[in-house]
mmCIF file of C-alpha atoms in Angstrom:
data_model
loop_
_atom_site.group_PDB
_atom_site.id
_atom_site.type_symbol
_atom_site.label_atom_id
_atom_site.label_comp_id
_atom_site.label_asym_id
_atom_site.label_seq_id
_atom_site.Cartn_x
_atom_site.Cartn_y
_atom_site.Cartn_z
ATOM 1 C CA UNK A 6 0.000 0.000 0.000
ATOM 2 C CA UNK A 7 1.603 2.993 -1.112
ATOM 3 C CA UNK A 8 -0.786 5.743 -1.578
ATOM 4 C CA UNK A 9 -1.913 6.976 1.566
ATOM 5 C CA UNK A 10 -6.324 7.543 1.538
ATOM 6 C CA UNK A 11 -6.111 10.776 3.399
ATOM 7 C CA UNK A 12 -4.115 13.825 2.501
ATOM 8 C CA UNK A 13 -3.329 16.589 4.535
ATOM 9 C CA UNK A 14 -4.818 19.874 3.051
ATOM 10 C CA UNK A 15 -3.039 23.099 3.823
ATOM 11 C CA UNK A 16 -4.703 26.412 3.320
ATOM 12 C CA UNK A 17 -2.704 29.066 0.966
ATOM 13 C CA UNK A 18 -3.923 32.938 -0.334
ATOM 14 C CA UNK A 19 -5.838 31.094 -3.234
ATOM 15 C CA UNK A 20 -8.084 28.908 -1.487
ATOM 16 C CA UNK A 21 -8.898 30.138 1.730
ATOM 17 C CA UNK A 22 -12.119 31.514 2.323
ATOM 18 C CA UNK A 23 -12.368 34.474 4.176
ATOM 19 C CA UNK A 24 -15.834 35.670 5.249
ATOM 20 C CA UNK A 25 -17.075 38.956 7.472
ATOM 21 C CA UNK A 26 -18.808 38.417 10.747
ATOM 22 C CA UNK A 27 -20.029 41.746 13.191
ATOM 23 C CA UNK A 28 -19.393 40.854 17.058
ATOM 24 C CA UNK A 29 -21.539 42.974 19.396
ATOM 25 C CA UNK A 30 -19.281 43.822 22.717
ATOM 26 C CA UNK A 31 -22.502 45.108 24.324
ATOM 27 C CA UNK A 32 -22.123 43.263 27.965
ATOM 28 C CA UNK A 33 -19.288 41.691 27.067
ATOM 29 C CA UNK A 34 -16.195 41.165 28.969
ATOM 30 C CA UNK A 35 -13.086 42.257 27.664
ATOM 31 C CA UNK A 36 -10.642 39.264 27.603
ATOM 32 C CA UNK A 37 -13.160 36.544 27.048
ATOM 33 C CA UNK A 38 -14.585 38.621 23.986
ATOM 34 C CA UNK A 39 -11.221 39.119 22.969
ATOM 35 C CA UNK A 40 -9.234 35.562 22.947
ATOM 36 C CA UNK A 41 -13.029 34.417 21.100
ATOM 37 C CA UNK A 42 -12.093 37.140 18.318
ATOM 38 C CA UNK A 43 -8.414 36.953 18.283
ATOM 39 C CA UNK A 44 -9.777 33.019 17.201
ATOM 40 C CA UNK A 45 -11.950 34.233 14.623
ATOM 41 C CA UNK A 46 -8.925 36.354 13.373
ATOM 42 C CA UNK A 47 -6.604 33.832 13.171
ATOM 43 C CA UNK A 48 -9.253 31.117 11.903
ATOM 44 C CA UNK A 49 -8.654 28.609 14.589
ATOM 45 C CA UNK A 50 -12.202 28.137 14.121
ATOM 46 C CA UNK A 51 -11.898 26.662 10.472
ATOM 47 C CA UNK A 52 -11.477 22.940 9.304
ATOM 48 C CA UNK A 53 -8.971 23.766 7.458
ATOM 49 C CA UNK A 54 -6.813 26.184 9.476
ATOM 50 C CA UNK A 55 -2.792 26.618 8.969
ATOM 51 C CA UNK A 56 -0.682 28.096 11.264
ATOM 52 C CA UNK A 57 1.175 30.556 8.422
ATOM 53 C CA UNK A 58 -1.610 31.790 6.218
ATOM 54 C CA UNK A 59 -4.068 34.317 7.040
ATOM 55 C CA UNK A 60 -6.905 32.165 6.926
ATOM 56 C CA UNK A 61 -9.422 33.576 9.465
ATOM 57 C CA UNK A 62 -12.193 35.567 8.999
ATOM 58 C CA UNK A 63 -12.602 39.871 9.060
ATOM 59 C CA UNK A 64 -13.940 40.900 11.968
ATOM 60 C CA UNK A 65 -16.074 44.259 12.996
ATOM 61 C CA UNK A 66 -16.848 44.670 16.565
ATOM 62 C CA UNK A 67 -19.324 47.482 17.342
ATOM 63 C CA UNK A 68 -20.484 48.982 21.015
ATOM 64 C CA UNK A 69 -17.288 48.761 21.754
ATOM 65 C CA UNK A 70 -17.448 51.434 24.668
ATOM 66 C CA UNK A 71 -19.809 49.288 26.467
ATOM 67 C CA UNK A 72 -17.463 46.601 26.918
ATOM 68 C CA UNK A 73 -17.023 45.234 30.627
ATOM 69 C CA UNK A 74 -14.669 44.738 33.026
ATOM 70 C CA UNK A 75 -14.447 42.311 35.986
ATOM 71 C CA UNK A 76 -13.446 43.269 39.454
ATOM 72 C CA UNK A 77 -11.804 46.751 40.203
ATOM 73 C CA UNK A 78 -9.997 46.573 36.659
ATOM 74 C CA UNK A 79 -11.535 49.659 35.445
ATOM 75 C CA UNK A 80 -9.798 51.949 38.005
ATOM 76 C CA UNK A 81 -6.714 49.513 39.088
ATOM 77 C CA UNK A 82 -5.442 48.647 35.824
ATOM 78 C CA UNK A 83 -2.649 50.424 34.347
ATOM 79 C CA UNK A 84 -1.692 50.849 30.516
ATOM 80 C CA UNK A 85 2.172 51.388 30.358
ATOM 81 C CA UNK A 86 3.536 53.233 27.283
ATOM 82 C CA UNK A 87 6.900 55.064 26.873
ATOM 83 C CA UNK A 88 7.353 58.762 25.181
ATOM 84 C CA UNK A 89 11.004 58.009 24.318
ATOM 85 C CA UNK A 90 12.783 60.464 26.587
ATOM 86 C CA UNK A 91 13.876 60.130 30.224
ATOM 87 C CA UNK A 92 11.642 59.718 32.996
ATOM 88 C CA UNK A 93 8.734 59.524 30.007
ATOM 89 C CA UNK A 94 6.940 56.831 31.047
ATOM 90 C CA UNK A 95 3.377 57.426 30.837
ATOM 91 C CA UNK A 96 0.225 55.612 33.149
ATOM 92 C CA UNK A 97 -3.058 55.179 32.143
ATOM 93 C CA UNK A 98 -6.265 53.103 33.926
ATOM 94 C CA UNK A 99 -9.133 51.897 31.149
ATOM 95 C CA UNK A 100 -11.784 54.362 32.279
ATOM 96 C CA UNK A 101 -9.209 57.529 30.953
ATOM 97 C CA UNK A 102 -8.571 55.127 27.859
ATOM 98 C CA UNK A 103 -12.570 54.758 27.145
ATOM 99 C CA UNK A 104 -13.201 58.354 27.933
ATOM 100 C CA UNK A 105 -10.616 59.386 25.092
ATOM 101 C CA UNK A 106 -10.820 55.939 22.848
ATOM 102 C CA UNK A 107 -13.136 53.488 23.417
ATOM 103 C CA UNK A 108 -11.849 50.970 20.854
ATOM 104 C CA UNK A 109 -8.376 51.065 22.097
ATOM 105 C CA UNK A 110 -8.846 48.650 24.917
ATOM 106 C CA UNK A 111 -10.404 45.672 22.677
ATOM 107 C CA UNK A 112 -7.806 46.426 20.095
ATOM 108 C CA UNK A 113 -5.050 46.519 22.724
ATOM 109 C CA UNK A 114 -6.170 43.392 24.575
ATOM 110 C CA UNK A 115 -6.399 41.491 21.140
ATOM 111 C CA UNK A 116 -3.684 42.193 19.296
ATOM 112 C CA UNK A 117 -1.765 40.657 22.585
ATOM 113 C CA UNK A 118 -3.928 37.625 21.075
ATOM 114 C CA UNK A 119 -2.231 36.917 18.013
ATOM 115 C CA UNK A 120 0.959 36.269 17.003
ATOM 116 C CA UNK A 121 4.684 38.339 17.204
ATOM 117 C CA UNK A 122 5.668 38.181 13.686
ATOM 118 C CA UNK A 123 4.570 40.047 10.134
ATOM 119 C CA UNK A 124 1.653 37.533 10.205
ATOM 120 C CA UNK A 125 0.463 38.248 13.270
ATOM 121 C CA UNK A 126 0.543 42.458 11.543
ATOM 122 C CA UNK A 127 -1.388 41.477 9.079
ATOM 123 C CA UNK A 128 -3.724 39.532 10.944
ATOM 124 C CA UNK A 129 -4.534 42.752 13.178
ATOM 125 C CA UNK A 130 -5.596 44.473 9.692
ATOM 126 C CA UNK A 131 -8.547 42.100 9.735
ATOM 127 C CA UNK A 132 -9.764 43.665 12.885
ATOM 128 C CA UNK A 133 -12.367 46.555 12.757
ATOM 129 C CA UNK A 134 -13.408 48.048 16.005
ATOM 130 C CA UNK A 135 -16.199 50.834 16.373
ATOM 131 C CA UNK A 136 -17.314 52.725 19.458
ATOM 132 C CA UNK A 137 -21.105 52.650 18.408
ATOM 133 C CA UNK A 138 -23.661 50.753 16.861
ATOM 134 C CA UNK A 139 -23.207 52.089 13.105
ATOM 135 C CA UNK A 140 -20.176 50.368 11.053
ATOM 136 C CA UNK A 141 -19.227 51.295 7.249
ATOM 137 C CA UNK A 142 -19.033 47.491 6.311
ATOM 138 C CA UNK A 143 -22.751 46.954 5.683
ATOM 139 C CA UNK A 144 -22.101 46.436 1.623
ATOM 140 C CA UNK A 145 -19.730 43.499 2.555
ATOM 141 C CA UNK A 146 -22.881 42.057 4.228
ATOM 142 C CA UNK A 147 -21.260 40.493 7.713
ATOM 143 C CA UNK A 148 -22.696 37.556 9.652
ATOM 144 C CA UNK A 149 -24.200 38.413 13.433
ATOM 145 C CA UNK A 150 -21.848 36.273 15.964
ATOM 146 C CA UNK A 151 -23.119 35.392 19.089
ATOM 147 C CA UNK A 152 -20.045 34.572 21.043
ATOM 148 C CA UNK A 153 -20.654 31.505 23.998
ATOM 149 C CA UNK A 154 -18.067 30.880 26.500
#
C-alpha cells in the first residue's frame, strides 16, 4: 500500500475563504470577547486552518465602549507606554482610555492575542473596532456572531 487515503490539506492565499462576521461587545467582557475574536482572526475556528496563512475571517466589533470589566480593573489597571525620553513613562487606567478611545482597549487586549511576527501584523488588519452601533461594512454584508463561553 503505497498511496496513503487521506491527505493533509493546507490552506494558501488562493483557497482560503475568508468571510465577514459583526461581534456585538454590548455586555461583554473584555478578555473573554477578545481571545473568542483573536480566534476568529486567526481562523482557529476553520477545518482547514494553517498556522502561516491568514486564513481567518474579518472581523467588525461594534459597542465597543460598552465593553465590561471584571473586578476593580476599570480603576486599578494600568496601561504602560513610553514617550522616548527620560523619565517619560506614561500611566493610564481603562476608564481615561474609554473616555478618550473606546476601541483602544479591545484592540489593545487582542492584538496581545495573536501572534509576534509580520503575520500576526497582518492579521490585526482584519480587525475593525467601532465605538457605536453604526459600522461602514454593511455592503460586505457580515454575519451576526453570538459569542458563547
Amino acid at each position: 500500500m503505497d498511496t496513503l487515503s487521506y491527505k493533509t490539506i493546507s490552506a494558501n492565499k488562493a483557497t482560503v475563504q475568508k468571510d465577514w462576521v459583526v461581534i456585538d461587545a454590548e455586555n461583554q467582557v473584555l478578555g473573554r470577547l477578545a481571545s473568542q475574536a483573536a480566534k476568529i482572526i486567526r481562523g482557529k475556528n476553520k477545518a482547514n486552518f494553517t498556522p502561516n496563512v491568514d486564513c481567518g475571517d474579518n472581523v467588525i466589533i461594534i459597542n465597543a465602549e460598552k465593553i465590561k470589566l471584571t473586578g476593580k480593573k476599570m480603576t486599578d489597571k494600568v496601561y504602560v507606554r513610553h514617550t522616548g525620553y527620560p523619565g517619560g513613562q506614561r500611566f493610564r487606567t481603562p476608564r481615561e482610555m474609554m473616555s478618550k478611545n473606546p476601541a483602544f482597549i479591545l484592540e489593545h487586549a487582542i492584538k496581545g492575542m495573536l501572534p509576534k511576527s509580520r503575520l500576526g501584523s497582518r492579521l490585526f488588519t482584519n480587525l475593525y473596532v467601532y465605538a457605536g452601533e453604526k459600522h461602514p461594512h454593511a455592503s460586505q454584508q457580515p454575519k451576526e456572531v453570538k459569542l458563547e463561553y
